[in-house]
Amino acid sequence: MHDSKPSPTLFERTGVAYFPLALVARLPFAMMVVGVLTLVVSARDSLQLGGLSSAVVGIGSAIVGPFIGAAADRYGQRVALLIAAVTHSAALVGLAFIAYSSAPDWAMLAIAFAVGATSPQTSPMSRSRLVLIIQNFLPTERRPKVMSQVLAYESAADEVVFVFGPVIVGILATFFGPRTPILAAAALTLLFIIAFALHHTSAPAKSAAERAETLAPASELARPSLLVVVAGITGVGLVFGSTLTALTAFMKAQGQPEAAGLFYGIMGIGSALLAISVSLFPPRFTLRYRWLVFAVFVLAGEALLASASSATQIAVGLAITGIGIGPLLVTLYSLGTARSPEGRSATVMTMLGSGVILGQSLSSAVGGSIAENVGVHTALVLPLYAAIVIAVAGALNWLLTPSGTGRDV
């Protein structure tokens, strides 16, 4: 009789505290866009400037985020996150005071861009850490199942904080003033992002010299098979932004603007629950099939939304969309993980995260303008076009994917 050492588990590598820490560390980002909108509208009495400032925050994050990811791949997450945490907190505090100053509007937009550009990219960094732990330390036969569970959890965690982030902003702004959510986000960033940066999982498995030797060239990030995933996830961001904007306009026209968040939660909660279920899918239901199948659900939900004339139809459309969006996000992150060039995991994760943010920011700005200047019913059609982007990208992925090559494509 001989002892067989049990194989390592993910929790043994991360520690129990990692997951709640990473969850709370996401909150400042989830509070940021809505917090900026609330602050600027209150301080400058301009909905247009508020919407533009929020869009600029998203654009700043989308443009600079991949470079923060690239820095993490080259120098380690700890250095990249510590610098981002300090500069982001400073930018948030600056925004909170510039908003109420006599500074011109362009200064507001400049500091809003800085807020987005310095955002620490917690979600992509967390995904990258867990993916590397699974790939480097877990037994080969357990990796696919654990990877699916982790990416499902990460997507659900994002959904949870993006549902509760705006709620926290609303509570703080209502009881303590519109500047408070931004200052709270700055404090949370200093406390929890720094703790996340110093967590032992941020320590790289390789030295700086070893990382430099094995780092794939940046040109590998431009492979069509990876860019099509970025296009698909940008479509998801377009769906998020255009749906929320159209929903807000519709509920305002119905005389119930405060109900927009409640209705949007129908999609968010359903999306989170379905995302968790992805780990139960059989291996033969490959990623390329999943993309197309769940894109159909998003198309169906947004088609119903586009033709909706009542709150009930809106709710059903959002529920159907949520069925598709959650598993679709997990699928796209899984594809991004499988197609990441050597040593570029954090870069790819931030590229995907930036795609969501960019799509959401642009569609929110465009959707808001169309709702105000053209009409609510035209705005309700925009999410359908966003869903078409996802479906077309899925079809291109199918063409780029050789048949019978397994679930990693």
PDB file of C-alpha atoms in Angstrom, residues 19 52 54 122 164 264 269 292 306-307 375:
ATOM      1  CA  PHE A  19     -12.452  35.484  -4.349  1.00  0.00           C
ATOM      2  CA  LEU A  52     -20.296  62.691 -22.790  1.00  0.00           C
ATOM      3  CA  SER A  54     -19.261  58.954 -18.976  1.00  0.00           C
ATOM      4  CA  THR A 122      -9.438  44.263 -11.991  1.00  0.00           C
ATOM      5  CA  PHE A 164     -25.077  46.601  -7.388  1.00  0.00           C
ATOM      6  CA  TYR A 264     -32.536  46.102 -16.689  1.00  0.00           C
ATOM      7  CA  ILE A 269     -29.797  38.540 -13.078  1.00  0.00           C
ATOM      8  CA  LEU A 292     -23.954  30.881 -32.577  1.00  0.00           C
ATOM      9  CA  ALA A 306     -37.378  46.488 -31.011  1.00  0.00           C
ATOM     10  CA  SER A 307     -41.083  45.862 -31.580  1.00  0.00           C
ATOM     11  CA  GLY A 375     -37.427  59.074 -30.914  1.00  0.00           C
TER      12      GLY A 375
END
